[in-house]
PDB file of C-alpha atoms in Angstrom:
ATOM      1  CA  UNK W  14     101.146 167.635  89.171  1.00  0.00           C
ATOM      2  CA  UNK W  15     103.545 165.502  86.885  1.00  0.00           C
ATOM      3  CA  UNK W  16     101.382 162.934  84.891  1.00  0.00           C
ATOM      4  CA  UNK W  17     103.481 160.281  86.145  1.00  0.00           C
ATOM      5  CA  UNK W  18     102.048 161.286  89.684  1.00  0.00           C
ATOM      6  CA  UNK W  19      99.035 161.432  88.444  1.00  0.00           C
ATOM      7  CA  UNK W  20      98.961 157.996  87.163  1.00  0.00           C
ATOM      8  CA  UNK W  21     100.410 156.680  90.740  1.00  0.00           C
ATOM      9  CA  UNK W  22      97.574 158.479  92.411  1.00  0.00           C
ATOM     10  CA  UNK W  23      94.763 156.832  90.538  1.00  0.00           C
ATOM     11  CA  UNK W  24      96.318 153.685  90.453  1.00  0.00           C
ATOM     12  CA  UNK W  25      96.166 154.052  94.598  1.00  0.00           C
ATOM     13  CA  UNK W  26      92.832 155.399  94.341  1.00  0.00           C
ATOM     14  CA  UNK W  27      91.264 152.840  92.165  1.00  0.00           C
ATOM     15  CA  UNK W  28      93.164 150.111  94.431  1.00  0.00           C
ATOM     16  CA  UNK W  29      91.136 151.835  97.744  1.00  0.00           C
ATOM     17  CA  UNK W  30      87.750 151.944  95.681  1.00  0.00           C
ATOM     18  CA  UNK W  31      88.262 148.126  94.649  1.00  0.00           C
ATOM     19  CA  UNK W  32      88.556 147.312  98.427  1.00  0.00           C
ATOM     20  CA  UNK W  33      86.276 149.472  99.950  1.00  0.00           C
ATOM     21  CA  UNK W  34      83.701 148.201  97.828  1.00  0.00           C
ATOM     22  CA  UNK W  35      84.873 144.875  98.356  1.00  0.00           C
ATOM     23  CA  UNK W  36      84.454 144.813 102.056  1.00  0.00           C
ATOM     24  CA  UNK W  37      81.437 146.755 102.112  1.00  0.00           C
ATOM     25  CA  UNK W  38      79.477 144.519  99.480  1.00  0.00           C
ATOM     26  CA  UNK W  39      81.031 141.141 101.886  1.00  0.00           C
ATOM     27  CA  UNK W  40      79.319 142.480 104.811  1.00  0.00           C
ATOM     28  CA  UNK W  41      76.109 142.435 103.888  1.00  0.00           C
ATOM     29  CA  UNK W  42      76.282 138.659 102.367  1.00  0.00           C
ATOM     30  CA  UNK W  43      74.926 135.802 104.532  1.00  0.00           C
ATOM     31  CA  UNK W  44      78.049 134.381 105.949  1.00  0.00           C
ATOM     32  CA  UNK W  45      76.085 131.661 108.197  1.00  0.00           C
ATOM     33  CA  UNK W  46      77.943 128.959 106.562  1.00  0.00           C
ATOM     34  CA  UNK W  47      81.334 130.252 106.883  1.00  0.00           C
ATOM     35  CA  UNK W  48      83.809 128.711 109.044  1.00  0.00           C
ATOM     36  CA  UNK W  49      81.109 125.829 110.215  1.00  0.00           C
ATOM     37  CA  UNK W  50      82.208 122.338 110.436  1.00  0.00           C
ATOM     38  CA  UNK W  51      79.640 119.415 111.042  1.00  0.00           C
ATOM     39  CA  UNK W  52      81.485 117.080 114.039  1.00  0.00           C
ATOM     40  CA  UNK W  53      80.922 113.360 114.426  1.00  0.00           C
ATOM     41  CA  UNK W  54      82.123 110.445 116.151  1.00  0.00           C
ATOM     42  CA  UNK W  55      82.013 107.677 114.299  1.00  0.00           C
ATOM     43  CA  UNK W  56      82.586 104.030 116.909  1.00  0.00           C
ATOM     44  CA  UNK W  57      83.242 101.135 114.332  1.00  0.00           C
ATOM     45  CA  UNK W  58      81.456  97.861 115.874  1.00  0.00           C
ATOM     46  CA  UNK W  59      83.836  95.137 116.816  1.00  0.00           C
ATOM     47  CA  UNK W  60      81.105  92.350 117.059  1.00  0.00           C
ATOM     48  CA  UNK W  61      81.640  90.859 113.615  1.00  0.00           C
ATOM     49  CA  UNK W  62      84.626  90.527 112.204  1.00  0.00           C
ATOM     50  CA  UNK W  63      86.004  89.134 108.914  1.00  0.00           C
ATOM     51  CA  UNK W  64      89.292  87.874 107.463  1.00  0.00           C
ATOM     52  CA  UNK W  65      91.181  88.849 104.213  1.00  0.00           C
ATOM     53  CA  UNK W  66      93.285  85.944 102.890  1.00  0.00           C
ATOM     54  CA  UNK W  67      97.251  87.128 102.473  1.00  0.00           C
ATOM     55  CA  UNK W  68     100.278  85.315 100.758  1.00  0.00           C
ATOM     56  CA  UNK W  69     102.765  84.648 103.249  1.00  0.00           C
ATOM     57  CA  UNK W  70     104.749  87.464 104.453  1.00  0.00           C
ATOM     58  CA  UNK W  71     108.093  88.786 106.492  1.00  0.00           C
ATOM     59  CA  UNK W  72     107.474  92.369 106.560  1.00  0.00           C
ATOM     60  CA  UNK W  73     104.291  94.316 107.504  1.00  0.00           C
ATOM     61  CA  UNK W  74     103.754  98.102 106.089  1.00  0.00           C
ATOM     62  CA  UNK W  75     100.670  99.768 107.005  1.00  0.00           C
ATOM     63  CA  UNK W  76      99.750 102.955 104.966  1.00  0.00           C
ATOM     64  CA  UNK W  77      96.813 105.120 103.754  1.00  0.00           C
ATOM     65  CA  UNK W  78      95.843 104.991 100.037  1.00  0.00           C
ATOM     66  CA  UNK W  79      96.607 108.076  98.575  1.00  0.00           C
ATOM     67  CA  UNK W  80      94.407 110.735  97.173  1.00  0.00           C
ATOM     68  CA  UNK W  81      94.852 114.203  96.121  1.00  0.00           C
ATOM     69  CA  UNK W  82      94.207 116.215  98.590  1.00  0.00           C
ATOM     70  CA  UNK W  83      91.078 118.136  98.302  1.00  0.00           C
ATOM     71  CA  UNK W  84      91.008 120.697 100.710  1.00  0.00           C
ATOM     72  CA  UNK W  85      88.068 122.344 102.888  1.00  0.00           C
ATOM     73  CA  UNK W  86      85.843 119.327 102.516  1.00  0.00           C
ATOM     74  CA  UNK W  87      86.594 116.870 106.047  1.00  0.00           C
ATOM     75  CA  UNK W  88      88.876 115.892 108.248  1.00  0.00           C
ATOM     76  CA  UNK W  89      89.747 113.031 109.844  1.00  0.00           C
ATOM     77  CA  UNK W  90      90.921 111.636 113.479  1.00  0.00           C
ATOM     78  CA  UNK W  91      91.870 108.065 115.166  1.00  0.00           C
ATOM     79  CA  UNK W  92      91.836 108.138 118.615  1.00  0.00           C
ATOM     80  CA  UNK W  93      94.734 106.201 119.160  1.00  0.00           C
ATOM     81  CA  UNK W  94      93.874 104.430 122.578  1.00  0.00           C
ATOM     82  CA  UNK W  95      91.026 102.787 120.652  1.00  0.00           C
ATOM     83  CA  UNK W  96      92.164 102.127 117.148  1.00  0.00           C
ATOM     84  CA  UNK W  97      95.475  99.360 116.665  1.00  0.00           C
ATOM     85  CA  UNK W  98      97.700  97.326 114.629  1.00  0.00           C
ATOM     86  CA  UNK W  99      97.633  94.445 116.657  1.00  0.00           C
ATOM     87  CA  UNK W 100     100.874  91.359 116.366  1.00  0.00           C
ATOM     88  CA  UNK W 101      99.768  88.238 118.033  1.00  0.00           C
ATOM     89  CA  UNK W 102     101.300  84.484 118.155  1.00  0.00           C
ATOM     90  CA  UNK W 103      99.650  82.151 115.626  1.00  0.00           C
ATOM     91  CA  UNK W 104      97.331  79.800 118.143  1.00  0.00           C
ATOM     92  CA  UNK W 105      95.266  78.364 115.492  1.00  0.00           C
ATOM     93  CA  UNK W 106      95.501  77.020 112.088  1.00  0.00           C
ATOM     94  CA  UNK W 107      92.799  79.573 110.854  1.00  0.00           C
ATOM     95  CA  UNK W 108      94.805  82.659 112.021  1.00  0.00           C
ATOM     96  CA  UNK W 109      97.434  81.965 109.353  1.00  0.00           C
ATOM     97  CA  UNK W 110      97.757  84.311 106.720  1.00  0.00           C
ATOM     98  CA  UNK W 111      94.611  86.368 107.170  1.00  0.00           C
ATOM     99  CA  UNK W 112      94.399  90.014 108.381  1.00  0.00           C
ATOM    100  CA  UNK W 113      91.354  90.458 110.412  1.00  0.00           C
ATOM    101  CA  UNK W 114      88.996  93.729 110.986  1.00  0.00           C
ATOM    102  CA  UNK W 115      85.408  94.478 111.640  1.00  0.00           C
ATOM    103  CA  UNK W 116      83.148  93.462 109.013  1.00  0.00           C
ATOM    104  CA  UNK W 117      82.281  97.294 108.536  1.00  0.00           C
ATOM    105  CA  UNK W 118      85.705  98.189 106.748  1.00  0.00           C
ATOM    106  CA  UNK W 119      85.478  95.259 104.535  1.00  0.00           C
ATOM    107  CA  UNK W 120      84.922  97.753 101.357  1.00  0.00           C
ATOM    108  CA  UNK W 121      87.725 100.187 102.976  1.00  0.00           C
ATOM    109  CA  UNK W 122      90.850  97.821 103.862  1.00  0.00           C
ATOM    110  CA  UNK W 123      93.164  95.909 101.262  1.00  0.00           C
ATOM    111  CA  UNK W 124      96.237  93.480 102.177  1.00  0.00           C
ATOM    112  CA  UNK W 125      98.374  92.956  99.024  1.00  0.00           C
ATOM    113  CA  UNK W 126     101.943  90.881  99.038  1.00  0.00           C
ATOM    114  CA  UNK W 127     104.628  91.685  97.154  1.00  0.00           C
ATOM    115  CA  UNK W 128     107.529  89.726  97.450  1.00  0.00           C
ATOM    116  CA  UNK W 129     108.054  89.569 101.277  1.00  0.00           C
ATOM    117  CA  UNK W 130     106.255  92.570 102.153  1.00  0.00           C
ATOM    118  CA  UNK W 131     102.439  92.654 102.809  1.00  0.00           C
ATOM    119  CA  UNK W 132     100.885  95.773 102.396  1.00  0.00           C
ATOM    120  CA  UNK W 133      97.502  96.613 104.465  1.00  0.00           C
ATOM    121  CA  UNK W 134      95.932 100.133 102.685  1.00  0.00           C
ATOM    122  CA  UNK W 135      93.142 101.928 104.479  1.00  0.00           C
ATOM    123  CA  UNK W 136      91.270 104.127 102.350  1.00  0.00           C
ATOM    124  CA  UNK W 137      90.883 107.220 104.810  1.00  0.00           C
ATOM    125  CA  UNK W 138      89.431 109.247 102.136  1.00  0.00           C
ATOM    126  CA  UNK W 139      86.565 106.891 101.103  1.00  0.00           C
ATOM    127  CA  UNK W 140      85.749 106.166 105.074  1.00  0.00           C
ATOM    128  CA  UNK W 141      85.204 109.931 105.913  1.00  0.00           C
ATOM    129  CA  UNK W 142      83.083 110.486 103.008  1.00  0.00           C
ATOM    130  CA  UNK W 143      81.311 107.601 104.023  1.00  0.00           C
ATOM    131  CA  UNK W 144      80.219 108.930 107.879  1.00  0.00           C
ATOM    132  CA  UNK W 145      80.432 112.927 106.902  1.00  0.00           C
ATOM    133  CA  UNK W 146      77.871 115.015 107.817  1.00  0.00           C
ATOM    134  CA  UNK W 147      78.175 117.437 104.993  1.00  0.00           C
ATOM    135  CA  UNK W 148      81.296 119.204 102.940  1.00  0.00           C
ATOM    136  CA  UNK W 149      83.106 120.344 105.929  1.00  0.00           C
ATOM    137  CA  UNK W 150      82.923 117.509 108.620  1.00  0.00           C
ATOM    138  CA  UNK W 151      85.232 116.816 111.289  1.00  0.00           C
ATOM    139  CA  UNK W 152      85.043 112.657 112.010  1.00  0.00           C
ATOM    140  CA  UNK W 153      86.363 111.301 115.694  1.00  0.00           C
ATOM    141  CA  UNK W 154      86.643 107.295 114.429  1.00  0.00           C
ATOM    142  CA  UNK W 155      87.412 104.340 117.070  1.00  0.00           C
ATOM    143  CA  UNK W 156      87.271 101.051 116.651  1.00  0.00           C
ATOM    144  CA  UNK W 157      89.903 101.195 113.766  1.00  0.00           C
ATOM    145  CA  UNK W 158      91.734  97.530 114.691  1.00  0.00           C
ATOM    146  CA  UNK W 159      93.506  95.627 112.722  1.00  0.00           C
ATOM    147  CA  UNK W 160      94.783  92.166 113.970  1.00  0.00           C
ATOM    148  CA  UNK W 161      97.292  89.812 112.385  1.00  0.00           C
ATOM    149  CA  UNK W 162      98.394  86.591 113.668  1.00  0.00           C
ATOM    150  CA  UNK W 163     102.202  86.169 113.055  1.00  0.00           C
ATOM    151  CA  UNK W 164     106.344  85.140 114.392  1.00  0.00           C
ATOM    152  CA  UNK W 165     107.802  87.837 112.123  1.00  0.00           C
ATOM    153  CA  UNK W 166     108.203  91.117 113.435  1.00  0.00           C
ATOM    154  CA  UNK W 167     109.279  93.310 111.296  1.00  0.00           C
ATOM    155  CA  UNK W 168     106.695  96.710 110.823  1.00  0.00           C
ATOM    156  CA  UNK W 169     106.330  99.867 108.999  1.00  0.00           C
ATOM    157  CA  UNK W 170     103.290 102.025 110.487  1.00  0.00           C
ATOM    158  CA  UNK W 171     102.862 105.191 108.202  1.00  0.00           C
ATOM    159  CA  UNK W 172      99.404 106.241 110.112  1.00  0.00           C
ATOM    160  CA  UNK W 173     100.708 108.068 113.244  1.00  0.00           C
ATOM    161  CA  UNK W 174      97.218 107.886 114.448  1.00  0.00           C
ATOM    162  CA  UNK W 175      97.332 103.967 114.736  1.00  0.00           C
ATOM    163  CA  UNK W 176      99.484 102.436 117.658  1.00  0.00           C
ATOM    164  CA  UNK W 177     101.161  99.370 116.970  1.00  0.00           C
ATOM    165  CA  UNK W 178     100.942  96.695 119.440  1.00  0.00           C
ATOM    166  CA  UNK W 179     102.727  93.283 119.839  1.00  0.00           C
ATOM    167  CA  UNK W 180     101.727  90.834 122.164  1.00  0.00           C
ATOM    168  CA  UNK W 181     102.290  87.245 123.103  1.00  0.00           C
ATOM    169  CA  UNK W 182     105.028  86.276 120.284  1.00  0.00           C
ATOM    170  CA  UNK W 183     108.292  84.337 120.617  1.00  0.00           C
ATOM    171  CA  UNK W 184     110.534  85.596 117.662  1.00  0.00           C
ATOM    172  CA  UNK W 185     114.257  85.718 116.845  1.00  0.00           C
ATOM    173  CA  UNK W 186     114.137  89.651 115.590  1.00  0.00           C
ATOM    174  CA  UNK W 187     111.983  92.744 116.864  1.00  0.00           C
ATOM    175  CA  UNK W 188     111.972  95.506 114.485  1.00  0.00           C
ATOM    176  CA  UNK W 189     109.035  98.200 113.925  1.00  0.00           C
ATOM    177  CA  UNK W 190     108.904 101.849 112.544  1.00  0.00           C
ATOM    178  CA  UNK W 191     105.803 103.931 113.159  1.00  0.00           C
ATOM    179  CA  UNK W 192     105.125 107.571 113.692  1.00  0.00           C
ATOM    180  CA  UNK W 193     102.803 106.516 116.458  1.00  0.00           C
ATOM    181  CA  UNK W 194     103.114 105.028 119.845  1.00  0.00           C
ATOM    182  CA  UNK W 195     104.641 101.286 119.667  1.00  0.00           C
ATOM    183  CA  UNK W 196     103.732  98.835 122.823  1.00  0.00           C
ATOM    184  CA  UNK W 197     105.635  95.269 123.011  1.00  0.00           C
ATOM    185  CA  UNK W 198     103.858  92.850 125.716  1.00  0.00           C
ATOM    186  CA  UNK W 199     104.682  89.800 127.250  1.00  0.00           C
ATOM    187  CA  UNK W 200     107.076  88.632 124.272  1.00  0.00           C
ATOM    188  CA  UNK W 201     110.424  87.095 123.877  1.00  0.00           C
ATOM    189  CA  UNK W 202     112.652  87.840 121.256  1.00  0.00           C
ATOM    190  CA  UNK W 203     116.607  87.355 120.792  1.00  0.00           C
ATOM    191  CA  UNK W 204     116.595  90.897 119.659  1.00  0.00           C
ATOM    192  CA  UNK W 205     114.880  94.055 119.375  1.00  0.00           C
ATOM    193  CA  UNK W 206     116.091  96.104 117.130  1.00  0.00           C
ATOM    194  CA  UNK W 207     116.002 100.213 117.318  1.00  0.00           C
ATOM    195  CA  UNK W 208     112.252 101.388 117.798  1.00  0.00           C
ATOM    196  CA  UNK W 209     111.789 104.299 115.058  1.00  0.00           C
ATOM    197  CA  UNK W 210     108.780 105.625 117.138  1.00  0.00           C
ATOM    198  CA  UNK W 211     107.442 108.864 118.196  1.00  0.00           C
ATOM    199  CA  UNK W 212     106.561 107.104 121.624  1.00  0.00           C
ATOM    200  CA  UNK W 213     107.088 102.866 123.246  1.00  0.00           C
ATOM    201  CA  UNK W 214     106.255 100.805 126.170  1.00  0.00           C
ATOM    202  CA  UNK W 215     107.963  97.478 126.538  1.00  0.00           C
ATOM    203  CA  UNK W 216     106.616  94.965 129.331  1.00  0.00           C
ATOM    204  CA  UNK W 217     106.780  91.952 131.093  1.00  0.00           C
ATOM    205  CA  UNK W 218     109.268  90.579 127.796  1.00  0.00           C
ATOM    206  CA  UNK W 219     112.102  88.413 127.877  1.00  0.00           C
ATOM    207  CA  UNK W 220     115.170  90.054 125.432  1.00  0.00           C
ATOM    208  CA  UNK W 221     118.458  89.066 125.419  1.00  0.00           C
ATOM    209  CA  UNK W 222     119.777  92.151 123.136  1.00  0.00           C
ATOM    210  CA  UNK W 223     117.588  95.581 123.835  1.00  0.00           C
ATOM    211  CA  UNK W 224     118.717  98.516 121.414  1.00  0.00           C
ATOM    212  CA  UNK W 225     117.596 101.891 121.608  1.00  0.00           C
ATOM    213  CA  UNK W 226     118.776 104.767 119.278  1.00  0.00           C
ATOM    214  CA  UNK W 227     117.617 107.655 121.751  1.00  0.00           C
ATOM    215  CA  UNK W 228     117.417 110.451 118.590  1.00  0.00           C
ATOM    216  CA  UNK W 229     114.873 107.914 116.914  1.00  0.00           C
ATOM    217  CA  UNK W 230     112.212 108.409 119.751  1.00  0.00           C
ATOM    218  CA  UNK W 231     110.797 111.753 120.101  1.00  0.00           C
ATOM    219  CA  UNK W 232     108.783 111.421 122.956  1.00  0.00           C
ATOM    220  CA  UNK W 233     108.250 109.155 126.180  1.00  0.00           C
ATOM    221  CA  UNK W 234     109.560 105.852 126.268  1.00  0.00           C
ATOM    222  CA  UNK W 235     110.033 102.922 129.460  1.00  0.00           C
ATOM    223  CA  UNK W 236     111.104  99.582 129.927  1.00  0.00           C
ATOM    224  CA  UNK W 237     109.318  97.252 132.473  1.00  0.00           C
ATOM    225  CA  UNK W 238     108.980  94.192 134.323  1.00  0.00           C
ATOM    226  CA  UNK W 239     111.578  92.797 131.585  1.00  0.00           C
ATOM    227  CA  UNK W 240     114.248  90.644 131.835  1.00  0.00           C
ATOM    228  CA  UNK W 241     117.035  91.919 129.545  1.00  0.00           C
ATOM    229  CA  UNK W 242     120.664  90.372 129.195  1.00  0.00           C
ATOM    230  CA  UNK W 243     122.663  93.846 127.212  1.00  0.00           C
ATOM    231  CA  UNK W 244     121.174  96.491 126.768  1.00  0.00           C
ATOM    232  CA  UNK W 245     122.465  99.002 124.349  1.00  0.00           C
ATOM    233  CA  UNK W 246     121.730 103.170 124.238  1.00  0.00           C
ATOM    234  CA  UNK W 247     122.820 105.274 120.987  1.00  0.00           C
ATOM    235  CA  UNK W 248     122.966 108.521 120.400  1.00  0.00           C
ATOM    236  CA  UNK W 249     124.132 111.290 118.768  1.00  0.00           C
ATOM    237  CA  UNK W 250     122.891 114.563 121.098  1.00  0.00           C
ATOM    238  CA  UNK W 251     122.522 115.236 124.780  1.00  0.00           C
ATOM    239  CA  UNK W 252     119.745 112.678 126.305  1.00  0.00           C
ATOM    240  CA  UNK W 253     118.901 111.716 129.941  1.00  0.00           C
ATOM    241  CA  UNK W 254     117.236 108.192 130.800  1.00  0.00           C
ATOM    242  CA  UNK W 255     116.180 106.861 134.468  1.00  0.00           C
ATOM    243  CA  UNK W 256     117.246 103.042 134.591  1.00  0.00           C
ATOM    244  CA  UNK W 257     115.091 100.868 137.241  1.00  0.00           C
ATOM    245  CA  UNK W 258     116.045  98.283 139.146  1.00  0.00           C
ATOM    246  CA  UNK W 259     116.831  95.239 137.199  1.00  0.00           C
ATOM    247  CA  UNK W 260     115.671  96.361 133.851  1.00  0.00           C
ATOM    248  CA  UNK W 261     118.882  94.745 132.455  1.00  0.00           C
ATOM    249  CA  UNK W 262     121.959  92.789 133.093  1.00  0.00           C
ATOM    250  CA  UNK W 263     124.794  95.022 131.270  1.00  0.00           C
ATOM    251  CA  UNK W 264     124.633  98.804 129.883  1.00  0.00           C
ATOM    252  CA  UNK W 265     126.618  99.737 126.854  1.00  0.00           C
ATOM    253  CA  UNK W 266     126.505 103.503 125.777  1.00  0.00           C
ATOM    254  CA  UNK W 267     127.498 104.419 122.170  1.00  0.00           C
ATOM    255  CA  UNK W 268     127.763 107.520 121.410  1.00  0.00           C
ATOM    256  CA  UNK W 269     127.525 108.444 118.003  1.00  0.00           C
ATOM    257  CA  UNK W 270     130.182 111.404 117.987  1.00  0.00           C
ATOM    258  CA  UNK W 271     132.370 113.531 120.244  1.00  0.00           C
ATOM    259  CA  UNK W 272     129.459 115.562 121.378  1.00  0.00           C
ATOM    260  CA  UNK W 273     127.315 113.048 122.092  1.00  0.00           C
ATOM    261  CA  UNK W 274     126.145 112.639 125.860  1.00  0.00           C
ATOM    262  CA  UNK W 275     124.262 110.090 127.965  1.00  0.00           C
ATOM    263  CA  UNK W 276     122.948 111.610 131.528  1.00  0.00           C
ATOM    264  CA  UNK W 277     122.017 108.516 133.452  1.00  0.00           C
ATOM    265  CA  UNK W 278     119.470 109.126 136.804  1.00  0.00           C
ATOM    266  CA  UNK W 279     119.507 105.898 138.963  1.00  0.00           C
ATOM    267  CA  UNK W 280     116.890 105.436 141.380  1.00  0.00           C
ATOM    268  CA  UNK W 281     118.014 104.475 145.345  1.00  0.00           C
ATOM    269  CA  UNK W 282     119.348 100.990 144.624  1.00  0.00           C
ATOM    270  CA  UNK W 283     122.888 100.174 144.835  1.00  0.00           C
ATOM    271  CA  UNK W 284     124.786  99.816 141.595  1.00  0.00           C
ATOM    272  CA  UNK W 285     128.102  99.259 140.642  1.00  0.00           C
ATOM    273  CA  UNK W 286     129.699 100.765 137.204  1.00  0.00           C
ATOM    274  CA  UNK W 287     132.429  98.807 135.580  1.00  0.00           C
ATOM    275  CA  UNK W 288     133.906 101.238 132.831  1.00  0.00           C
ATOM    276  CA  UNK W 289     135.866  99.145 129.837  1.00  0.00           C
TER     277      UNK W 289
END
């Protein structure tokens, strides 16, 4: 055998004898801690709430402080239907420039403004360390609200977890980004801009301009009981929508390129098209 070989051979050998020994010595160590996350729902109680002054403001951006990530310790969840960012009409003098949450998430939550923009930072990392059971804890929270009184709607949700809801408010311009679900209620607005969203629901609203740019929403999306004077689809890929009855006065598609296509189901009313 050339020594060369011979070298190759141990080097394989040793390589085997490393791994046996490996596995063999692992099997025999306790392992009952392996693998085992502590679960826990954490509701936050809504009974007490408190207000954090703000500077005035024009734009909103909601965000999580950030950390570095330190992995295989806990995790973290919002369930959506019962956490919010929540946009109401002023109705009171006191509502003015103060975010308001639960008492509980007073040490959690800031609201700084910058210029026009006020920035609301939860510190996720803080919270779950806070309720974990343990190094490796999975925690459920509701009860994660967030309510601001306000006529300026312009939003930046960066916690997907969070839905951003707008209710009640009479405003000139609509505009909201969020990797979440965005719902618009009972408000009236000249325009609503493009909803960057993975998911909306707008209802019972008065809107005299409605625009949609189809490859900004990713999932579901409806329009109803509203009262809209143009409303305008964008695109740039192949999209299908299902337009009820009297969800707006005039239609305008604009497509985005050549390939661009708008497939348009229309329930059992009767409709007439007027092409320009």
């Amino acid at each position: 055998m050339r020594t060369t070989t011979k070298i190759i051979t141990g080097i394989i050998l040793s390589i085997f004898v490393i791994s046996l020994t490996f596995i063999t010595g692992f099997s025999f160590t306790d392992r009952k801690n392996y693998h085992r996350w502590n679960n826990s729902a954490v509701d936050i109680p809504q009974d007490s709430k408190t207000g954090i002054d703000t500077e005035p403001y024009r734009v909103i951006v909601l965000e999580r402080e950030k950390h570095e990530q330190v992995q295989g310790r806990f995790y973290h969840i919002f369930a959506g239907d019962n956490c919010g960012l929540f946009l109401n009409s002023v109705t009171a003098e006191t509502e003015k420039n103060k975010l308001f949450i639960p008492e509980v998430l007073l040490d959690f939550v800031s609201a700084k403004t910058c210029s026009d923009t006020l920035t609301v930072t939860i510190n996720v990392e803080a919270l779950s360390e806070k309720y974990a059971k343990g190094e490796r804890s999975v925690i459920s929270f509701t009860g994660i609200n967030l309510y601001l009184h306000t006529s300026r709607v312009d939003v930046v949700n960066k916690l997907l977890e969070i839905p951003t809801v707008i209710r009640n408010i009479e405003t000139d311009t609509v505009k909201v980004s969020s990797g979440g679900h965005i719902h618009i209620e009972s408000c009236t607005a000249r325009v609503i801009k493009p909803l960057k969203s993975r998911s909306f629901k707008i209802n019972d609203c008065k809107i005299d301009e409605l625009n949609i740019d189809l490859d900004l929403v990713t999932g579901n999306w409806n329009v109803e009981n509203c009262t809209v004077g143009t409303e305008n689809f964008t695109g740039g890929g192949n999209h299908s929508i299902i337009l009820t009855k009297d969800e707006s006065k005039k239609i305008n598609w604009i497509p985005k390129n050549k390939k661009a296509k708008l497939n348009v189901t229309l329930p059992g009313d009767t409709t007439q098209f007027v092409y320009h």
